[in-house]
XYZ file of C-alpha atoms in Angstrom:
566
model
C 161.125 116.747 -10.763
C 157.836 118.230 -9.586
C 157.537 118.206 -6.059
C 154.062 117.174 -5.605
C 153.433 117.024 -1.574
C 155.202 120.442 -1.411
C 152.752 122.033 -4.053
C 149.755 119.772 -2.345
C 150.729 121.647 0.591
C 151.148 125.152 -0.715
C 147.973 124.620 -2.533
C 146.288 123.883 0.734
C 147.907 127.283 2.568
C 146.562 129.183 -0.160
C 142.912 127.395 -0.321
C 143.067 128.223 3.536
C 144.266 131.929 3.009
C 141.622 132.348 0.514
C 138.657 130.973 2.779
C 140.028 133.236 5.522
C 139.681 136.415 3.134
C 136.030 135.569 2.257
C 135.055 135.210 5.385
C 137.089 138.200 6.923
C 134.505 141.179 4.972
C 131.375 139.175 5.941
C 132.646 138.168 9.595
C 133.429 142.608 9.994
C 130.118 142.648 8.154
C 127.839 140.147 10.704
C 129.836 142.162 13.932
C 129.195 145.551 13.057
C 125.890 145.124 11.962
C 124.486 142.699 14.866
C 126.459 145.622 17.356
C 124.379 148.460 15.776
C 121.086 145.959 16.130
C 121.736 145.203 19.804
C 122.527 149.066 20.265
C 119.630 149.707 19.082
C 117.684 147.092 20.612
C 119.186 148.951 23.693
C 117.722 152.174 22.895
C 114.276 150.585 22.011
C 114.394 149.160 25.038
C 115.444 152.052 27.266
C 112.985 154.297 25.836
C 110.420 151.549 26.499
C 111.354 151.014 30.141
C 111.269 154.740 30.533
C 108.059 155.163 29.031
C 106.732 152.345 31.248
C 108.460 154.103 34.135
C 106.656 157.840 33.290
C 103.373 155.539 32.956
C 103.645 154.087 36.429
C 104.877 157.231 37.728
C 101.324 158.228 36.527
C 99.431 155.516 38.010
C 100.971 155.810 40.955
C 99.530 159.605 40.735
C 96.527 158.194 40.161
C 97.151 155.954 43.216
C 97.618 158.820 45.511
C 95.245 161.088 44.340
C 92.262 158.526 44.284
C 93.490 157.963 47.910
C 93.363 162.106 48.867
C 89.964 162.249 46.963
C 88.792 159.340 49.043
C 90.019 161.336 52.266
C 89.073 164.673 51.085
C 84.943 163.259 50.213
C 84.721 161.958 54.139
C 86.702 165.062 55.284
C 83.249 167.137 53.950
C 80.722 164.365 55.395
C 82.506 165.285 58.626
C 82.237 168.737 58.305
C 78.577 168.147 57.659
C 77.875 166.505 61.126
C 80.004 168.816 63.056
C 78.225 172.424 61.129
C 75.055 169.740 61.740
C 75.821 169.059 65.546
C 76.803 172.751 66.307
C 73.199 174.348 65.251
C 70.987 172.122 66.830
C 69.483 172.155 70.259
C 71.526 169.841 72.583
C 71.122 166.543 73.127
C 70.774 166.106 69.151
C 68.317 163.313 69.411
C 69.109 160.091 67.078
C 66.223 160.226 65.005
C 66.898 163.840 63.626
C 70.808 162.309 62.822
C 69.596 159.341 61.923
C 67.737 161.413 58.914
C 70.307 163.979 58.437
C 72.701 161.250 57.786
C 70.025 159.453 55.091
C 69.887 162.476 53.627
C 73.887 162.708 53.193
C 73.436 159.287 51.434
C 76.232 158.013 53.229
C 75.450 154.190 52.219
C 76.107 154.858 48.664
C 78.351 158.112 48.196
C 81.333 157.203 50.740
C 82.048 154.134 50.549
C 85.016 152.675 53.208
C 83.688 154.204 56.298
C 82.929 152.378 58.740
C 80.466 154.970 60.072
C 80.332 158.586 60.870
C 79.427 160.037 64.607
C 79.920 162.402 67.068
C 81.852 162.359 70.700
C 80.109 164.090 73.540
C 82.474 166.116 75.640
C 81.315 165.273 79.411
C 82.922 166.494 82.648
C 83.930 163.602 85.120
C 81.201 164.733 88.034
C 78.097 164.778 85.058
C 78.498 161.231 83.568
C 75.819 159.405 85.291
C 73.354 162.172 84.787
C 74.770 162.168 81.018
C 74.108 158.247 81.105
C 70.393 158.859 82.172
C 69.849 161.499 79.786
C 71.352 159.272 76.550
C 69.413 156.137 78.102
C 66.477 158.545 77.071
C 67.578 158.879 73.298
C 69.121 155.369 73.031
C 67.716 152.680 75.303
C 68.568 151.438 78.673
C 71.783 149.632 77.622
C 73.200 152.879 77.094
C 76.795 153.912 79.271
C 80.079 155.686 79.333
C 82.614 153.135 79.198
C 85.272 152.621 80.292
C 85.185 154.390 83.904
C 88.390 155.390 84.565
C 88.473 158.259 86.834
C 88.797 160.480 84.289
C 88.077 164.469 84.449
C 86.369 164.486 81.049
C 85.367 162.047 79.074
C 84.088 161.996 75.091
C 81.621 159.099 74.549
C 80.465 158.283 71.405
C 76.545 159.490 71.587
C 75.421 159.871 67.659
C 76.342 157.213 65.622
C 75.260 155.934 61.928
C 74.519 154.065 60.322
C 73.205 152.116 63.549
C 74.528 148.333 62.433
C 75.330 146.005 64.829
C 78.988 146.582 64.615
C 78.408 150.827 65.486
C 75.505 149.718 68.374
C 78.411 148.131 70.459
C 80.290 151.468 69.797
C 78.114 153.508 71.825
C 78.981 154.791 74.952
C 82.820 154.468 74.293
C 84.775 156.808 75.691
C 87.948 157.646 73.433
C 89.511 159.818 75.264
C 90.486 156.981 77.390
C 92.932 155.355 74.343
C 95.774 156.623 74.081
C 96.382 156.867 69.992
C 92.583 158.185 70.071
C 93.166 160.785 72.208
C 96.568 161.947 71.075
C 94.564 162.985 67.524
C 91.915 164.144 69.498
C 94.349 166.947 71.322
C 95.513 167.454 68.189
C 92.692 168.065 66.439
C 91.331 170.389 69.094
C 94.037 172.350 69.814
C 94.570 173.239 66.143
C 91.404 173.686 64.994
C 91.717 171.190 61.803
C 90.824 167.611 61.036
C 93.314 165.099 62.629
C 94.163 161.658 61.375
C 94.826 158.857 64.658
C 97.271 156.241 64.291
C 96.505 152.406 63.997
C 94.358 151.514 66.445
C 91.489 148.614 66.739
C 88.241 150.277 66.491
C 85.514 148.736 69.105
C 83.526 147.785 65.634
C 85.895 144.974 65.347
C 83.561 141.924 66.764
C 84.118 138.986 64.660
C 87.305 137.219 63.634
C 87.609 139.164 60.698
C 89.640 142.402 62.211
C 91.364 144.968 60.152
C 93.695 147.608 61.297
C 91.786 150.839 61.750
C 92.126 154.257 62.121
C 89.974 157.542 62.753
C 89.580 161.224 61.776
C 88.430 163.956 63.943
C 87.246 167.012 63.934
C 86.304 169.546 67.121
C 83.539 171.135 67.225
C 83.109 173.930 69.706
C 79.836 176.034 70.753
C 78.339 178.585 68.398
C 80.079 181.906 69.110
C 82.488 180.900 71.620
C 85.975 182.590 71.389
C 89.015 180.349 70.081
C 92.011 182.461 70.348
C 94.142 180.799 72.630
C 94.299 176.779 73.640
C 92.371 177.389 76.915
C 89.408 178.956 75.365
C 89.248 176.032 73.147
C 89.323 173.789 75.964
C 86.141 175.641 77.610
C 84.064 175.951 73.585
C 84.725 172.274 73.240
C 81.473 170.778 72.840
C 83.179 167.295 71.392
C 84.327 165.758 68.131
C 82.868 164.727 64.966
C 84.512 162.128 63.747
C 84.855 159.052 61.272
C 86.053 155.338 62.319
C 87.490 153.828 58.964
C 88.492 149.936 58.403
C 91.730 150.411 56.560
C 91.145 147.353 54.248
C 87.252 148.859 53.478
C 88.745 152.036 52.658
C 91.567 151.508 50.606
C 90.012 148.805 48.707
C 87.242 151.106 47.713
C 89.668 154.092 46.915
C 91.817 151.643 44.236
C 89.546 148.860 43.604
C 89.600 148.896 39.850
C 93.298 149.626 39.732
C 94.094 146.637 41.574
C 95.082 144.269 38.612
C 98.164 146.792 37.925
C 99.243 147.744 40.865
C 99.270 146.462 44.743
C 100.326 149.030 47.611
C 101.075 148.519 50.901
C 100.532 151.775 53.543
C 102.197 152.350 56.502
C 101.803 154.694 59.312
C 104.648 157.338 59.626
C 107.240 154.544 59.097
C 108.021 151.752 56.926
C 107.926 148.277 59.189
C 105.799 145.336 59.885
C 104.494 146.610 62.260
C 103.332 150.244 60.881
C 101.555 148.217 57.994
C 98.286 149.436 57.802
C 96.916 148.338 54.605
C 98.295 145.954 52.011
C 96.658 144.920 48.535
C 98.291 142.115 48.161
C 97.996 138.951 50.384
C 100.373 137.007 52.338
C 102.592 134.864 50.222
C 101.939 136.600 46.569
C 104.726 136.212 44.329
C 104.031 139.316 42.509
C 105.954 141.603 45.261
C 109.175 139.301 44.140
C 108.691 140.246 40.868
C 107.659 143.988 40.399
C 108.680 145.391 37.398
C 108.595 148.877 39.330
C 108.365 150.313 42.307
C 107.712 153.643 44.338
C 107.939 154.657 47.904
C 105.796 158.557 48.379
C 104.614 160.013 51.435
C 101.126 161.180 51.524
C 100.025 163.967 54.051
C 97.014 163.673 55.376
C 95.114 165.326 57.984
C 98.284 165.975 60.100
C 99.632 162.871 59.798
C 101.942 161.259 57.073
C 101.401 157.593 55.554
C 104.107 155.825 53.771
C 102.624 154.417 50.254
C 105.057 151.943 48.650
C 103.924 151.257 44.990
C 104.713 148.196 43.335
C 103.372 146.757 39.725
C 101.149 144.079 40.069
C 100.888 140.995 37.353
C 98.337 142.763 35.267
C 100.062 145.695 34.707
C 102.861 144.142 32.137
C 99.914 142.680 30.170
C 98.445 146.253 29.822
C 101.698 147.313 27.862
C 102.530 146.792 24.570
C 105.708 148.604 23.949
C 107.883 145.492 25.041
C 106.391 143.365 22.325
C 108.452 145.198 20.118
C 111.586 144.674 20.641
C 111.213 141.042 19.713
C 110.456 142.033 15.769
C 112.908 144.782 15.457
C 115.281 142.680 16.918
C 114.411 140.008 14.832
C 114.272 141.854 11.601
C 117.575 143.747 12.509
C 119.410 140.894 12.618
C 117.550 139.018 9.682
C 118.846 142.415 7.778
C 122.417 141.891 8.984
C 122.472 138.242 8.281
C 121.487 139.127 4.532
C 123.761 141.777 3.865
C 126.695 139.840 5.314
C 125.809 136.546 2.824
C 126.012 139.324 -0.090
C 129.489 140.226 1.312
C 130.457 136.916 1.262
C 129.205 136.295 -1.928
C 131.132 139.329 -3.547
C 134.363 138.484 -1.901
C 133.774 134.707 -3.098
C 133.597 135.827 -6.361
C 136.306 138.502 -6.070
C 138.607 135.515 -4.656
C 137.880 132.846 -7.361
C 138.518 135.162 -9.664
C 142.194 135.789 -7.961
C 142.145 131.872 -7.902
C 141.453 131.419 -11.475
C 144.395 133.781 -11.934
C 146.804 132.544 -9.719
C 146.276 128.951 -10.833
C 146.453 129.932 -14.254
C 150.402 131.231 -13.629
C 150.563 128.320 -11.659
C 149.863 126.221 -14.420
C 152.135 128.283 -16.760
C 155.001 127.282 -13.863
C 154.366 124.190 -13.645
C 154.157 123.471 -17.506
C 157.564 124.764 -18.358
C 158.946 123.234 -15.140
C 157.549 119.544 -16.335
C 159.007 120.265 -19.896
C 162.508 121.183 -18.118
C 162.375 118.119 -16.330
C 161.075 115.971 -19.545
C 163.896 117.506 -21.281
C 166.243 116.471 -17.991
C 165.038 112.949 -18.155
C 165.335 112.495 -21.861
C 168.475 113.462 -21.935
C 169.243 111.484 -19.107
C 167.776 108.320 -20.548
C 169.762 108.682 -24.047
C 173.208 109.081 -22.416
C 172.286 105.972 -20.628
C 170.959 104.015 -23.370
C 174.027 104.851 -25.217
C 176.231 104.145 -23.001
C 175.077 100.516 -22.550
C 174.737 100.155 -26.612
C 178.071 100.916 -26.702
C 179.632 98.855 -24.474
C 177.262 95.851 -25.679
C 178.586 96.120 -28.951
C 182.127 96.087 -27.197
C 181.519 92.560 -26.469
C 178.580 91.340 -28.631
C 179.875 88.670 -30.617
C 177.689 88.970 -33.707
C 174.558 90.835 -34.464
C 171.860 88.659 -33.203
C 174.375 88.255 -29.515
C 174.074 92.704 -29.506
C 170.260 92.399 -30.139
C 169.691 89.821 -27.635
C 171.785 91.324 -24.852
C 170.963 95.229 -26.106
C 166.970 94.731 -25.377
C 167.330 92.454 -22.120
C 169.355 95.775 -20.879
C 166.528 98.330 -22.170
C 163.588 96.120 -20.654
C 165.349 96.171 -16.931
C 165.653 99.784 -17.712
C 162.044 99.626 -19.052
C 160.955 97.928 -16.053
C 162.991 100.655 -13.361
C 161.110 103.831 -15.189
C 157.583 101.601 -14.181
C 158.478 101.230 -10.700
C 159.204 104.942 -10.420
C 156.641 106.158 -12.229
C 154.477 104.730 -9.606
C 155.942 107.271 -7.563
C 155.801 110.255 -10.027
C 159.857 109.349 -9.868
C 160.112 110.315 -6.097
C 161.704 106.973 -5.792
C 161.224 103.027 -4.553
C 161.445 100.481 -2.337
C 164.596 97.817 -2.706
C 162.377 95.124 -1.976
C 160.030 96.475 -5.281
C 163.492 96.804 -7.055
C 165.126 93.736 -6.325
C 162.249 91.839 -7.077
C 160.568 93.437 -10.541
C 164.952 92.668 -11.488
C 164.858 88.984 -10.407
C 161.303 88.044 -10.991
C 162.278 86.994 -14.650
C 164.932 84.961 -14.011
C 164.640 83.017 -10.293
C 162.153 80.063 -9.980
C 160.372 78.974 -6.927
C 162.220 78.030 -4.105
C 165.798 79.513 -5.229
C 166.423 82.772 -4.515
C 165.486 85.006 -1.195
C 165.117 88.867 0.022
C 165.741 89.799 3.708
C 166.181 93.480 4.824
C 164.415 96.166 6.420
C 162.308 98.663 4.171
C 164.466 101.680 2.208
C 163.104 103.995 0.136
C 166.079 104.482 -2.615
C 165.696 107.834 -4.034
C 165.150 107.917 -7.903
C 169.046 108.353 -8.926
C 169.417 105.485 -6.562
C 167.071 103.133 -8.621
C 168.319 103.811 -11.988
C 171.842 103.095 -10.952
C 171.341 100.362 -8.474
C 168.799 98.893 -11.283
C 171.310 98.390 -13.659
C 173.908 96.718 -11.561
C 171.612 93.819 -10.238
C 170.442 93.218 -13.773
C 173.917 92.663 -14.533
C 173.946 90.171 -11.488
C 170.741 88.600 -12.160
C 172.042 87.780 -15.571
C 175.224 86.312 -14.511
C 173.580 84.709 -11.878
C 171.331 83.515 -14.630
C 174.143 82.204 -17.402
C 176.931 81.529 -15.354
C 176.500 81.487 -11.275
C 174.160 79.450 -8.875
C 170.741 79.438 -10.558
C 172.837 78.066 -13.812
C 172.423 74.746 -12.300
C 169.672 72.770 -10.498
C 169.983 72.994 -6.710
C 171.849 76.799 -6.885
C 170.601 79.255 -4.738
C 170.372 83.208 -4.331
C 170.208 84.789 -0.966
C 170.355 88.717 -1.054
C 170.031 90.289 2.280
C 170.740 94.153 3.263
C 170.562 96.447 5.817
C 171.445 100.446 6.382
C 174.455 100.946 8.666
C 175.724 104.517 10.165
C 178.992 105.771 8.870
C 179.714 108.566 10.884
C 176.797 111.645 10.168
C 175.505 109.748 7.021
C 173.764 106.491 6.818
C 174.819 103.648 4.155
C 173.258 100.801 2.267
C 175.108 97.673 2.757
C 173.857 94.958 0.303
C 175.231 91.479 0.286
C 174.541 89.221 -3.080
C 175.418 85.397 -2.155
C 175.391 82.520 -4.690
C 175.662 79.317 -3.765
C 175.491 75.789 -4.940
C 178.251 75.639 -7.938
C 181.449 74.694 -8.415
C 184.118 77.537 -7.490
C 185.002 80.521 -9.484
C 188.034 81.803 -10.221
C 188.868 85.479 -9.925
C 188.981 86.869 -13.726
C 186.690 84.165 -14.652
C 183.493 86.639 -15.231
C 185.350 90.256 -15.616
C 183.587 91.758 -18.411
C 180.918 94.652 -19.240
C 178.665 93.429 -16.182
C 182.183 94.390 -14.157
C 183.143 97.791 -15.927
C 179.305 98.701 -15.389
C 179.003 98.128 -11.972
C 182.349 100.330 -11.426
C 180.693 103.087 -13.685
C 177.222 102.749 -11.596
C 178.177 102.000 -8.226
C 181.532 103.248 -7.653
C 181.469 106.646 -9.859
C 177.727 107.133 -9.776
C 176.568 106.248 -6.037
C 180.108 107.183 -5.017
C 180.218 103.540 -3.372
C 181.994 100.482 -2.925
C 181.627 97.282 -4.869
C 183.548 93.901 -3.974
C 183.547 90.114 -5.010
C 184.565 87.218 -3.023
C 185.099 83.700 -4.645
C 184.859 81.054 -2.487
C 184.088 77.179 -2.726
C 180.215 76.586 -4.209
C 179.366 80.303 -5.147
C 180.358 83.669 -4.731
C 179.253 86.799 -2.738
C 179.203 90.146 -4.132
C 178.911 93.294 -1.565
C 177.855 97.105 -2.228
C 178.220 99.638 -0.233
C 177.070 103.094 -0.743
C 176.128 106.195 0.871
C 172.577 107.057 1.471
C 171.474 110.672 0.139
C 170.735 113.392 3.123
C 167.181 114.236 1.417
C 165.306 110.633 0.406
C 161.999 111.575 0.523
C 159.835 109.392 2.673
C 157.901 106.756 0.837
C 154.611 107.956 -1.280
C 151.580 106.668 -0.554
């Protein structure tokens, strides 16, 4: 017999096995390909970050030099005024400056400079006849301040342009500050321009200050010997110089590269309170999120600023090379995505064609298996149907008895091969057999089934089938349901007998007169023995008793009953 869960289950494995090989070529397929798209996606993206890295190196070139331009354009209006200062007749008086200077165009050609001057150099004992003489040039308001005691003193004398910011300048002495005049020693003792510190410049009136700083340049008398630091001292005639708000300046050095970059300067060191410029304002989220960043020194005039470098918001919009990583990624993986489908397409087709095959010798199994078991059953069926027509003719009386008794026998086997064909012959319920058997023959009210639910296998049924027709009928013609009031209780239950389970099934009749022993020995006897006792290897007794009788099988349950089909 075919077993059908088993091959259900089989198919299933192989259904499973065959999903898992389609998938396996497209799956190697999708992993491979979407690794060599995200490699490279990776490479795309590292040249593109290093591209954008050369181009704000480059910018940040740009930065610096725009910065040393700046420096270098006021570095020549300062030599101007001090060649300027040096060849004319002493005290220069403001008005010939004041039109030297418009002819420098100062106004429009260097922008960030706060102004550009010159610082007197006056010995301590001459100041008040210095005051009287610049009170000449620039009004009565005119002194050297602060008075200090000092030995020598550098006011500021020529200023432009004269705003009101420079006219409170006048008169200052720097040389009395101590970041001033460190640059100013500097400057004079080696010959060059030198760049001051952070200080406040004396400009700074309103509430809108700025950090500031200063550049200066000596200028010594026409002729005069420099070799050594003390002949410097005496050809000192005092310092050109330039007072720069840092803000002003930087601003108009990187104005129009402000959108893509900010930078902060610092004097000599990086800390809060070095900063000396910063493009961006308090608070701004874009120095959280700088795509890049650069820290350079920049030289200049003796001293060193710190220039940190960062990329401001506008800078990512300026670049297109990141907006491409989206489409190749995209189309990468839109490639990989298609040629993985067309695996999986070829290996579904290579598979149902090994499906196709394999079912086909399946089929070819399964064929000459059912026709084996066909042939099993037929052969089965005939012995049994022969060996019931020959014991009914052993005790048929005439023709018409045989007939009658012959086809009662074939439909109860008729009506066993339905119940198990519900099954595909895997087996049945008692219950289902006890009742398709006694249905024909009980009436309402006299006969009743108690037991728990067994699954008999199908050997079971055909042998256990035949021996309650038997009963049924002699219940029928001869036992309680013979007479009005007789009643048939059956009642069963599976009890263990050591490692093996048996079916214990008691038959009871009552509701007659008594039966005698011998009275009903007959075929319905002989083919109970042959079913029950040879075929189920069981036990079958008969006890007569007053008003009935009760009948009790016993036989072993088989190891491998297959659990009930659904």
């Amino acid at each position: 017999m075919l077993d059908a869960p088993a091959h259900h289950e089989s198919g299933v494995r192989r259904s499973a096995k065959v999903r898992r090989s389609a998938l396996l070529w497209p799956a190697v397929v999708l992993f491979v390909g979407l690794l060599t798209v995200g490699v490279v996606v990776g490479l795309l993206r590292q040249a593109v970050q290093e591209a954008e890295q050369a181009r704000f190196e480059a910018l940040v070139r740009g930065v610096e030099a725009r910065i040393s331009r700046q420096v270098d354009a006021h570095l020549s209006l300062i030599y101007s005024v001090a060649g300027f200062v040096a060849t004319m007749p002493q005290p220069v008086t403001r008005a010939s400056y004041a039109s030297f200077i418009r002819q420098l165009d100062v106004a429009d050609r260097f922008q960030g400079v706060q102004g550009i001057g010159f610082a007197r150099r006056l010995e301590g004992p001459t100041l008040d006849e210095a005051e009287r003489t610049y009170r000449a040039i620039h009004g009565p308001e005119f002194k050297v301040w602060p008075r200090v005691g000092q030995p020598e003193a550098f006011p500021i004398v020529l200023l432009e342009p004269m705003d009101h910011r420079n006219q409170v300048a006048l008169g200052y002495d720097m040389y009395t500050e101590p970041t001033r005049r460190e640059a100013m020693a500097r400057a004079r003792n080696s010959l060059v321009p030198a760049l001051s510190g952070i200080v406040e410049l004396v400009q700074e009136i309103d509430a809108d200050k700025q950090p500031g700083f200063l550049i200066y340049l000596p200028v010594y008398a026409e002729g005069a010997s420099l070799d050594d630091l003390e002949a410097r001292r005496e050809a000192l005639m005092g310092f050109a110089y330039a007072p720069f708000r840092a803000r002003n300046f930087f601003e108009a050095a990187v104005r129009d590269l402000a959108p893509r970059v900010s930078i902060r300067v610092y004097d000599g060191t990086v800390a809060p309170e070095r900063l000396l410029f910063s493009s961006a304002r308090s608070g701004n989220p874009e120095d959280a999120d700088a795509a890049f960043t650069a820290v350079r020194p920049l030289e200049v005039a003796g001293r060193t600023w710190i220039v940190e470098h960062r990329t401001a918001p506008g800078y990512s919009s300026q670049s297109s090379g990141g907006f491409l990583l989206v489409p190749v990624a995209g189309l990468g993986v839109m490639l990989v995505l298609a040629l993985s489908f067309l695996t999986y397409q070829q290996a579904l087709a290579r598979t149902a064609a090994e499906r196709q095959a394999r079912a086909m010798r399946q089929a070819d199994r399964e064929k000459t298996l059912l026709l084996q078991e066909m042939k099993h059953r037929i052969k089965n069926a005939i012995a049994r149907v022969q060996a019931v027509a020959r014991q009914t003719v052993r005790e048929a009386e005439d023709l018409q008895d045989f007939t009658a008794r012959f086809e009662a026998r074939l439909a109860s086997m008729s009506a066993t091969h339905d119940l198990l064909t519900r099954t595909r012959w895997e087996g049945a319920e008692l219950e289902d057999l006890l009742r398709s058997e006694l249905s024909a023959v009980q009436h309402e009210g006299s006969s009743s089934l108690h037991g728990p639910s067994v699954f008999l296998t199908g050997r079971e049924v055909m042998a256990l089938a035949l021996t309650v027709h038997e009963l049924a009928t002699n219940c029928v013609k001869y036992g309680s349901l013979s007479h009005p009031g007789g009643r048939l209780d059956v009642r069963w239950s599976v009890e263990p007998h050591g490692s093996q389970d048996c079916i214990a099934i008691e038959w009871r009749e009552t509701g007659r007169s008594p039966i005698l022993p011998g009275e009903r020995i007959g075929f319905g006897s002989r083919l109970i023995e042959a079913t029950i006792v040879r075929e189920l290897n069981g036990s079958f007794h008969r006890d007569f008793c007053h008003g009935g009788v009760i009948c009790r099988i016993r036989f072993p349950r088989e190891a491998e009953a297959p659990a009930k089909a659904l």
